[in-house]
Coordinates of C-alpha atoms in Angstrom, one line a residue:
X228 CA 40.4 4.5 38.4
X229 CA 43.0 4.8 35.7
X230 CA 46.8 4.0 36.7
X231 CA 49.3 7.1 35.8
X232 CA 52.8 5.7 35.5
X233 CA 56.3 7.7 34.7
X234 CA 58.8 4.9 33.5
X235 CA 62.1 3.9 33.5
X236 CA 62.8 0.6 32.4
X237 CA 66.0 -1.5 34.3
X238 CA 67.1 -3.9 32.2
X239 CA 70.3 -5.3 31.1
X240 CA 70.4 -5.8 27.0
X241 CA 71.1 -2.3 25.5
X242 CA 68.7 -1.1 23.0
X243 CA 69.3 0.0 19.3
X244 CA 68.7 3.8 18.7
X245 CA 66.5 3.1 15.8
X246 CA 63.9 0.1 15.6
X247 CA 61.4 -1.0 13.2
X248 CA 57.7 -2.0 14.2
X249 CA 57.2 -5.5 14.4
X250 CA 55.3 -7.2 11.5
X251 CA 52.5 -7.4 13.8
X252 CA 52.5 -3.8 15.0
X253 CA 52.8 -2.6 11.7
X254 CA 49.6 -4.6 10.5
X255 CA 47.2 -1.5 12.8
X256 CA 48.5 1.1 9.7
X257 CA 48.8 -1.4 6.9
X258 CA 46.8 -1.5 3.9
X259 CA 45.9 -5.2 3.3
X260 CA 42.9 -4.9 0.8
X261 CA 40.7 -7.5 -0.9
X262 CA 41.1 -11.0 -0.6
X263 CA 41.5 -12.8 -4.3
X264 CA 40.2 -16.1 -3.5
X265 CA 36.5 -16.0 -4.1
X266 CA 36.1 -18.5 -1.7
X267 CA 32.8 -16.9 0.8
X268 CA 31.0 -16.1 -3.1
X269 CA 28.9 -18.7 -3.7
X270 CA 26.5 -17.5 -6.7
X271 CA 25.9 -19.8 -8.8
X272 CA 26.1 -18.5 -12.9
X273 CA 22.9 -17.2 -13.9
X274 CA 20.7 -19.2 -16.7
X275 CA 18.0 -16.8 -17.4
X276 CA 18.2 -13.0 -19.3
X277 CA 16.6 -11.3 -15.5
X278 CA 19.3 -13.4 -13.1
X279 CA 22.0 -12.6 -15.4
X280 CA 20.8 -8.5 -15.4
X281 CA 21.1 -8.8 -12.1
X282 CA 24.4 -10.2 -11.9
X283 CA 25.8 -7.6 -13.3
X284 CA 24.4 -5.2 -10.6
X285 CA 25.7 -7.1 -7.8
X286 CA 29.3 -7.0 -9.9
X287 CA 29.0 -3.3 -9.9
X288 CA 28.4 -3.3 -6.4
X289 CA 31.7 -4.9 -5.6
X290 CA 33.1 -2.8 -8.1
X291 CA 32.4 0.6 -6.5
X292 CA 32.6 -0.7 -3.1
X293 CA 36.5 -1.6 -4.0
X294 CA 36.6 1.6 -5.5
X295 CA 35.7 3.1 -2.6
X296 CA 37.3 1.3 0.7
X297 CA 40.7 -0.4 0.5
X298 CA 40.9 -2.1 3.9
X299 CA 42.9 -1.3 6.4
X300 CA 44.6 -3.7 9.3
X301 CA 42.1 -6.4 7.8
X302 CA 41.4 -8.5 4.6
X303 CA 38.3 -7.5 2.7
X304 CA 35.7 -10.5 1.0
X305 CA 32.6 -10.0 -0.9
X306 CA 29.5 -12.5 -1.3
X307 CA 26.9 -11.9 -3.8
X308 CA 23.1 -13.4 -3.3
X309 CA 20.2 -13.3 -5.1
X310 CA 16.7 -14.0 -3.2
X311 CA 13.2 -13.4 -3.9
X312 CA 12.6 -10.0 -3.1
X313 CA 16.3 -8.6 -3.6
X314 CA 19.7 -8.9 -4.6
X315 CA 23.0 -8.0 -2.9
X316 CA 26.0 -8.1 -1.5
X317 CA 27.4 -8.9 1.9
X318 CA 30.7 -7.3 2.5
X319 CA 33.0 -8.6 5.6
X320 CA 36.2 -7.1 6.7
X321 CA 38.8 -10.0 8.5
X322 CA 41.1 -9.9 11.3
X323 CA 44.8 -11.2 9.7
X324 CA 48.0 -12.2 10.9
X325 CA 51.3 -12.9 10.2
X326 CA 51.0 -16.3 12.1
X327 CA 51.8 -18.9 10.0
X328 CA 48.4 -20.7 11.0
X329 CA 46.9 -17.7 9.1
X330 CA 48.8 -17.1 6.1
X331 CA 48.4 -19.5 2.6
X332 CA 50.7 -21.7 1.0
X333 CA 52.4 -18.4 -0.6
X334 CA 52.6 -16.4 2.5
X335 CA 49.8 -14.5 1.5
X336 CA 47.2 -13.4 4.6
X337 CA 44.0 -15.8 4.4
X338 CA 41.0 -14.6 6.9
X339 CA 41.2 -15.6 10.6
X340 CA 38.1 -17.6 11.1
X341 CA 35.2 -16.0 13.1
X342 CA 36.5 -12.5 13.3
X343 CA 35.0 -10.2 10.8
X344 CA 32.5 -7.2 10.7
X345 CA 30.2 -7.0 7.8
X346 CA 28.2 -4.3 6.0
X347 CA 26.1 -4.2 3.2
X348 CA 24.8 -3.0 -0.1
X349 CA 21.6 -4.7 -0.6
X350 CA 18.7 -3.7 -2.9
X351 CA 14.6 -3.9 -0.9
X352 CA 16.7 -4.7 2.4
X353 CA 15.6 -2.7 5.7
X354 CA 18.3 -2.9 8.3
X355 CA 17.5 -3.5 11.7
X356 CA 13.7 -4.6 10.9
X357 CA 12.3 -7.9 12.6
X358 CA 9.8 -9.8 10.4
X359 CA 6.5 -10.6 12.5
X360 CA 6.7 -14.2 11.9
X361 CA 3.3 -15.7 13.5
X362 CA 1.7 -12.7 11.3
X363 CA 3.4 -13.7 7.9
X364 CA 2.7 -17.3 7.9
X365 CA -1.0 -16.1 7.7
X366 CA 0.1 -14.4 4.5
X367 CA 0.2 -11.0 5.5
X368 CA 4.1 -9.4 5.6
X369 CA 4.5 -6.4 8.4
X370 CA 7.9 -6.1 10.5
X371 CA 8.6 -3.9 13.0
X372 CA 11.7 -1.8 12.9
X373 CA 14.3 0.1 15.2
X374 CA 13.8 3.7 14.8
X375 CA 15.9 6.3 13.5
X376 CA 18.0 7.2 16.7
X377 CA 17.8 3.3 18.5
X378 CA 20.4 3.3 21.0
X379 CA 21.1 -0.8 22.4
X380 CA 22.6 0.9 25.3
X381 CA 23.9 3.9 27.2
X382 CA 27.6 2.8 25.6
X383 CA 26.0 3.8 22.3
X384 CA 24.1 7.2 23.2
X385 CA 27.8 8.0 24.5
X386 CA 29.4 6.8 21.4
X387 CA 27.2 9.1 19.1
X388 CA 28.1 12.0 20.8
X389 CA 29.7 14.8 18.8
X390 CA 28.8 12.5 15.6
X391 CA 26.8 13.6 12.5
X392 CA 23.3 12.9 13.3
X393 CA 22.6 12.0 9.4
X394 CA 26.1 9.9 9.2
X395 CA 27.8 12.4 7.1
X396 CA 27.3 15.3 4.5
X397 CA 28.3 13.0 2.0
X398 CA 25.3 11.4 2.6
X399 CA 22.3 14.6 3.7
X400 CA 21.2 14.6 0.4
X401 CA 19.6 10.5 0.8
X402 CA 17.5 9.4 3.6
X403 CA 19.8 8.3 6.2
X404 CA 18.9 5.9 9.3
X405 CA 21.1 5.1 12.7
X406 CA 19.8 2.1 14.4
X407 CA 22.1 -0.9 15.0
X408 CA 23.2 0.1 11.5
X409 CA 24.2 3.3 10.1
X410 CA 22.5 3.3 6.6
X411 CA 22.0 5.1 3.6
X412 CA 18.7 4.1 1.7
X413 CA 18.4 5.3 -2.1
X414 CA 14.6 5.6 -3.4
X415 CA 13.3 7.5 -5.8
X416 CA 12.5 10.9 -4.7
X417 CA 14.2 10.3 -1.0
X418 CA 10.7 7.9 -0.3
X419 CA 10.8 4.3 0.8
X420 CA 8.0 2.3 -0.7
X421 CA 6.9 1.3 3.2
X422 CA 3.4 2.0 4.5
X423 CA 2.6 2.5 8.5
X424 CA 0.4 -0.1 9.6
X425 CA -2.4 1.1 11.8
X426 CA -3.1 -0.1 15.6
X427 CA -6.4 -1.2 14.1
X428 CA -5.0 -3.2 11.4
X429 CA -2.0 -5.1 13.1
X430 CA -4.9 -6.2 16.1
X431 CA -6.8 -7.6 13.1
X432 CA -4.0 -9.4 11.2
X433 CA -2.8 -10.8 14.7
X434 CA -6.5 -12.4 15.7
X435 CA -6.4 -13.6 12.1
X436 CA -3.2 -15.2 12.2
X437 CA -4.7 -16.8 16.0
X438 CA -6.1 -19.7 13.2
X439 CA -2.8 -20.3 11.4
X440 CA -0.9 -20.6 15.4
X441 CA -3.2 -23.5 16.0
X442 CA -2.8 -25.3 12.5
X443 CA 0.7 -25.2 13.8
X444 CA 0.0 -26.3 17.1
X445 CA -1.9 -29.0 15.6
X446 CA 0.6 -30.3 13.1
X447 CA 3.4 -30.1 16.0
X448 CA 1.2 -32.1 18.6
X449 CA 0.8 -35.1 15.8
X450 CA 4.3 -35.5 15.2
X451 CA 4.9 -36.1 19.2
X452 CA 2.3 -38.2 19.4
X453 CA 1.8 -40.1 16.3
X454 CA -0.2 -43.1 17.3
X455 CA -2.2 -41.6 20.5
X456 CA -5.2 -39.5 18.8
X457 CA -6.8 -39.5 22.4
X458 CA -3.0 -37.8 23.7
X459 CA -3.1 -35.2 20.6
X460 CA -6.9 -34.3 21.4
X461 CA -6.2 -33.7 24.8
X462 CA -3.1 -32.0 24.6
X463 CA -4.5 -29.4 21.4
X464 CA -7.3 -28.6 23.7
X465 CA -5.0 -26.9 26.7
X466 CA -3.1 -25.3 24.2
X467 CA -6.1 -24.0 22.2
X468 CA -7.3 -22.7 24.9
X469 CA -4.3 -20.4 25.3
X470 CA -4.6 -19.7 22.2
X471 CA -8.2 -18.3 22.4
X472 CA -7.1 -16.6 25.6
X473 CA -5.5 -14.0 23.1
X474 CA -8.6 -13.7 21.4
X475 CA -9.7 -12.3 24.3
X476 CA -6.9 -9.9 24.9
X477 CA -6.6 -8.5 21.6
X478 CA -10.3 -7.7 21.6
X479 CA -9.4 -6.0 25.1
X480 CA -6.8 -4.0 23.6
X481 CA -9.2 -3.0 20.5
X482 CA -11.5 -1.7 23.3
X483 CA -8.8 0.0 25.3
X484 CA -7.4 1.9 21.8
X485 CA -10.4 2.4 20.4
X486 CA -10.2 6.3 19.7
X487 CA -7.0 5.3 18.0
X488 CA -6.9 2.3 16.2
X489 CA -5.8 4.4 12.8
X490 CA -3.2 5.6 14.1
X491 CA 0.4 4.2 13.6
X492 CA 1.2 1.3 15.6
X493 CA 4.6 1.8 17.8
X494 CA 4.7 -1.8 20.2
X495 CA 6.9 -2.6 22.8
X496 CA 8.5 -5.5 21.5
X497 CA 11.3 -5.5 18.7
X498 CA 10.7 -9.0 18.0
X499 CA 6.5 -9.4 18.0
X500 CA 5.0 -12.9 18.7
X501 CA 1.6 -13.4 19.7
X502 CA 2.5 -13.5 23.3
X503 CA 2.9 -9.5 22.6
X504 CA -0.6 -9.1 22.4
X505 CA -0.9 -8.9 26.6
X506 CA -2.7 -6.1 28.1
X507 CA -0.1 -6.3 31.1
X508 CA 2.0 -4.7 29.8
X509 CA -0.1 -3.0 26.9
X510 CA 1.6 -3.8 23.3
X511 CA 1.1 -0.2 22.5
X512 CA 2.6 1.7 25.9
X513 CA 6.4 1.3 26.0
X514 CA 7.5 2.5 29.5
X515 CA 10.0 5.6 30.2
X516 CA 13.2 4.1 30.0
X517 CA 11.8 2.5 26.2
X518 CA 11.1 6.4 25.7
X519 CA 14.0 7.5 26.9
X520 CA 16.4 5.0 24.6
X521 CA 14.1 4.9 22.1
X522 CA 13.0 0.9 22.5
X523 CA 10.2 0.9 20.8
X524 CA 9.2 -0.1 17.4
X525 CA 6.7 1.0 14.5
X526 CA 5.2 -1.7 12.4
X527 CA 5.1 -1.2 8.8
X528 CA 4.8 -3.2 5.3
X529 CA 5.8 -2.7 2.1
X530 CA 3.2 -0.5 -0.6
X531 CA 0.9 -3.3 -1.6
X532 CA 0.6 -1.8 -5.0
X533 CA 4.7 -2.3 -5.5
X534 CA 5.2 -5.2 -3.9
X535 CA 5.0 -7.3 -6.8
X536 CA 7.9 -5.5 -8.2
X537 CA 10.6 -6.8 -5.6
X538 CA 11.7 -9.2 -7.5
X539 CA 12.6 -6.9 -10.7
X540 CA 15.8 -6.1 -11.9
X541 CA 15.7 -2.4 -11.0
X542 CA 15.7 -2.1 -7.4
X543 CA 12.8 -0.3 -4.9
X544 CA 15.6 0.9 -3.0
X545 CA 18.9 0.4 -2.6
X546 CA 20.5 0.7 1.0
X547 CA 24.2 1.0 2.5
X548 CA 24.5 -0.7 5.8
X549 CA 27.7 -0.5 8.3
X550 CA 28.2 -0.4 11.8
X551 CA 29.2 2.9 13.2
X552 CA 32.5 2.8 14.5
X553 CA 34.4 5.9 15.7
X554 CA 38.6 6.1 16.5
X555 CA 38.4 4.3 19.4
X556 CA 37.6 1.0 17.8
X557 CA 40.8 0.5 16.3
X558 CA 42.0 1.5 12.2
X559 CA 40.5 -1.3 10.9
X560 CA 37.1 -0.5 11.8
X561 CA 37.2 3.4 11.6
X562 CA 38.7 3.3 8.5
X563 CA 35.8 0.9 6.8
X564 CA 33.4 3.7 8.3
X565 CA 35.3 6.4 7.3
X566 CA 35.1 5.4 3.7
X567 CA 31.7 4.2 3.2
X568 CA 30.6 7.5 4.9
X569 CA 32.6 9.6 2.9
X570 CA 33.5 7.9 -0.3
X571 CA 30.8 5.8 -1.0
X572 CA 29.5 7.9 -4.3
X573 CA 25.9 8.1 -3.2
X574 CA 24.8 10.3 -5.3
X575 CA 26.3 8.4 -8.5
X576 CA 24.5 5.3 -7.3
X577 CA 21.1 6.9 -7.2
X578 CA 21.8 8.1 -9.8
X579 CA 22.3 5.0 -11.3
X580 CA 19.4 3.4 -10.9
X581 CA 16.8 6.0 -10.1
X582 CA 17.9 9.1 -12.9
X583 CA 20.2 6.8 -15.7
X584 CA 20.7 9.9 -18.1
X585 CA 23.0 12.1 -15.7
X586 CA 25.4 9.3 -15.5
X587 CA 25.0 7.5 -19.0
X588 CA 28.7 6.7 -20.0
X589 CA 30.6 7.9 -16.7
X590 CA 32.2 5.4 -14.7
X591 CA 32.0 5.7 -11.1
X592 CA 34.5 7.6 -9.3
X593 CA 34.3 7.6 -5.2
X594 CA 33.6 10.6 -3.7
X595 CA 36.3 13.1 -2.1
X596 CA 38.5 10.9 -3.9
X597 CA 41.7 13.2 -3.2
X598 CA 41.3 12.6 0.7
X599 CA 40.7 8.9 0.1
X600 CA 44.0 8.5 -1.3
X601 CA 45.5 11.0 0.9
X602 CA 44.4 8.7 4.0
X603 CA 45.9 5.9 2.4
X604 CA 49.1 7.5 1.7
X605 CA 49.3 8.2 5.1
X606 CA 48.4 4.3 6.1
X607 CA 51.3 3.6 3.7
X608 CA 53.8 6.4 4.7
X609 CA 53.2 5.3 8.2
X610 CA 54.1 1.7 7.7
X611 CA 57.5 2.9 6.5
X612 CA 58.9 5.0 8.7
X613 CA 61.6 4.2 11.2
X614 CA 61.4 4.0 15.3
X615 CA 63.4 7.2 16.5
X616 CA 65.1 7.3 19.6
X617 CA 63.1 7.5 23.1
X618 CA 63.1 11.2 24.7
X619 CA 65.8 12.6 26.7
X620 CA 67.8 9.1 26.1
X621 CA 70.8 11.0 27.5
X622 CA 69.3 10.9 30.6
X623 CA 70.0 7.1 30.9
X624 CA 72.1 6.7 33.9
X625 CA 73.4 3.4 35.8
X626 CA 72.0 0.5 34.6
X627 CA 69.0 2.0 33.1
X628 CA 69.2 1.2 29.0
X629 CA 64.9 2.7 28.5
X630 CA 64.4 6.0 29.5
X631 CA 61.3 8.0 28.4
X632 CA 59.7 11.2 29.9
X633 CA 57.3 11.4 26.8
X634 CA 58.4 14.9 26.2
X635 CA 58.3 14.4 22.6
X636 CA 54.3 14.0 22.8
X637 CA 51.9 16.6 24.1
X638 CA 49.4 16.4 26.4
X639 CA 46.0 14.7 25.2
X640 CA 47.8 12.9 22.1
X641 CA 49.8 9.7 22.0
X642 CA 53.3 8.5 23.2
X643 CA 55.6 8.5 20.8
X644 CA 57.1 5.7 19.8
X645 CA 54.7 3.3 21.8
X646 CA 52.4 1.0 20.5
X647 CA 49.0 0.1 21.3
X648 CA 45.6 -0.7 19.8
X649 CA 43.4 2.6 19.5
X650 CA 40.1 1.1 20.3
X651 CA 38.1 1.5 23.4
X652 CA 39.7 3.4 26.5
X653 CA 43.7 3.7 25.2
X654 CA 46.7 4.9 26.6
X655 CA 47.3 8.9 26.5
X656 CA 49.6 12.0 27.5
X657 CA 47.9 13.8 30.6
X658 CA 49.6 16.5 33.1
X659 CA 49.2 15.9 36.4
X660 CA 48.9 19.0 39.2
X661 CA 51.7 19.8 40.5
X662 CA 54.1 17.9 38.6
X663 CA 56.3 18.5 35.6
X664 CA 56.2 17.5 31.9
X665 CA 54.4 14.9 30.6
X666 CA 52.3 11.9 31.9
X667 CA 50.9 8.6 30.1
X668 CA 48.0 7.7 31.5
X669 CA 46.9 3.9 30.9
X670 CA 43.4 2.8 29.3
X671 CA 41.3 -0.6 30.3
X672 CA 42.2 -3.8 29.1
X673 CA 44.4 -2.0 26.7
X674 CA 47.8 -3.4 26.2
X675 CA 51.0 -0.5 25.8
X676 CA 54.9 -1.4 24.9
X677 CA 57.9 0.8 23.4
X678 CA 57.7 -0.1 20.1
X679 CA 61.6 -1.5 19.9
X680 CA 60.9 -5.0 19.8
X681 CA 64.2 -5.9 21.6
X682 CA 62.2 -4.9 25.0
X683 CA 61.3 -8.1 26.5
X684 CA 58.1 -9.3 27.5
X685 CA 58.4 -8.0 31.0
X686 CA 58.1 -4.0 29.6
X687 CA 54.5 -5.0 28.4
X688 CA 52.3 -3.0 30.7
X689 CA 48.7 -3.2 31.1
X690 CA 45.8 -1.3 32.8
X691 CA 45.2 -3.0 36.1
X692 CA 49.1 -3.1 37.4

């Protein structure tokens, strides 16, 4: 149950009218940016024509990313890589500090270590899929991925509520994909090069991988027991016979599915071994509460006649990963969503890649750029401004120096002139029946303080007192 407090502060220093927000409470509305030192990029210079094409690419991708989002309450850092199958770039934005532990030799802010949230622009990348490991060291390359509408928990289904379905308009006109992730895949034509695999066909490629599990097994058993053939025979035999045990299941579940083997396979598990092939549970029966949160997973693979082309320059796809993040988790956060929802130019980046001519010698400009800078503005107008006195501060009497009957806010919004994060459940104005005026009711875990910083440590208030 949340506390509802009406305060009046004894205490014996007397308090300026005016006061300025600490350096620290200032940093929730400041605009920090990108982080100069290229410290988390490790690319190494391109020797050949196609590494160096692609290079490029990835330097456009920082370039219209910073184009896009300047961060806010947080230090931005970009990493490009290039892999087999794809190129990109893994963006992170930082928790910062005006501690001196986390500032540089110039005062400047440097990361905090361990405290970041990434997101992505990545070309042949699905985000939240789970490669089926056991299955690919066969040679064969199917993953299973979250669906479009995953929920990890009822926290998320609650979270989504009164949110666009499809992120953002910004983005209705691309395939869009909420999972883990919120992303925004570019293909040409609004169709990913990924193929369903059928029930049939993932039973087959499982059994068939069965041969490649006990090479493994094999190979694993001779490095424990080098010099003791007699040990390795005896052990290889109780765990091939485990291993043909799933020969016999999968061939049980073939049976059981037969009238629908060509049909799509959705399994159970996000994260497919071969001890997912059990007929108790069945592989292909998620239960009601998988239904209801949507826990369970189709398999797919990539179009065998482009797969060969993941490794090109131009891109199969390009996708826009981030977390979804709503006012409640805080500036920092809502403002990195915020901006790659809505001013991430997705359209000139498919555009880009997938129809060249309608953008052929125009640079890239985010979109809604007017309200991106307006936001900012307001981050830096914000930062600026000047405490003004507490409400009703003629009211002080005695030895009371804080007096604040939150008169100045309405009901629903914030208290003025108070500071606190606005992430999960924060403080806020409420009436109560049968009382007058204005109320603040406390969140969880949430920490609340006038923002004069002459208040000592004692006015510091907290949920559970």
């Amino acid at each position: 149950m949340k506390t509802t407090v009406f305060l009046a502060l004894m205490l014996l220093p007397v308090l300026p009218s005016l006061a300025q927000l600490s350096a620290e409470q200032r940093m929730q509305d400041s605009v920090v940016g990108w982080w100069s030192n290229p410290r988390y990029d490790k690319l190494k210079p391109a020797t050949d024509a196609l590494g160096k094409r692609k290079t490029e690419n990835l330097n456009r991708f920082v370039e219209w990313m910073k184009k896009s989002y300047t961060p806010v309450a947080g230090l931005g850092t970009s990493s490009r890589y290039i892999g087999k199958n794809g190129y990109g770039v893994s963006f992170l934005v930082w928790n910062v500090s005006h501690d001196k532990r986390w500032l540089d030799e110039k005062g400047h802010f440097r990361p905090i270590p361990e405290e970041n949230t990434p997101f992505w622009v990545a070309t042949n990348m699905v985000f939240g899929a789970f490669t089926i490991e056991f299955i690919q060291k066969s040679g064969k390359n199917m993953f299973t991925m979250q669906p479009d509408g995953y929920a990890k928990g009822d926290w998320v289904v609650k979270k989504r509520k009164g949110t666009d379905p499809r992120i953002h308009p910004n983005a209705h006109n691309y395939i869009t994909w909420l999972n883990e992730w919120n992303t925004v895949y570019l293909a040409p034509g609004n169709k990913m090069p990924l193929v369903a695999v059928t029930k049939g066909e993932l039973l087959q490629a499982a059994e068939d991988a069965l041969e490649s599990v006990a090479a493994e097994e094999k190979k694993t058993i001779a490095s424990q027991w080098p010099n003791n053939l007699k040990a390795q025979e005896e052990a290889f035999e109780s765990r091939k016979k485990n291993i043909d045990s799933y020969r016999v299941k999968i061939q049980a579940l073939r049976d059981k599915h037969r009238a629908t083997l060509n049909e799509p396979a959705v399994v159970r598990d996000m994260q497919v071994s071969m001890y997912s092939f059990g007929t108790d549970p069945d592989i292909f029966t998620p239960d009601k509460l998988q239904l209801e949160q949507k826990h369970y997973y189709p398999v797919y693979k990539i179009d065998p006649t482009l797969e060969s082309r993941l490794g090109d320059e131009k891109p199969l796809w390009v996708a826009i990963a981030f977390p979804p993040e709503t006012k409640e988790d805080g500036n920092q956060l809502y403002e990195m969503y915020t901006a790659l929802s809505q001013n991430f130019n997705y359209e000139y980046v498919y555009n880009y890649f997938f129809d060249p001519e309608k953008v052929k010698g125009k640079p890239y400009v985010p979109a809604n750029e007017e309200q991106l800078k307006a936001r900012l503005n307001a981050f830096r107008e914000r930062g600026k401004a000047a405490i003004q006195p507490v409400s009703n501060a003629s009211k002080l009497t005695g030895n009371q120096v804080f007096f604040d009957d939150f008169s100045a806010g309405a009901a629903g919004g914030d208290p003025v002139n108070w500071f606190f994060r606005k992430q999960s459940a924060h403080a806020v104005l409420t009436k109560i029946p049968g009382q007058s005026g204005n109320w603040l009711q406390l969140g969880y875990f949430n920490p609340i303080w006038p923002t004069p910083d002459a208040l000592p440590a004692a006015a510091q208030l907290y949920a559970g007192i």
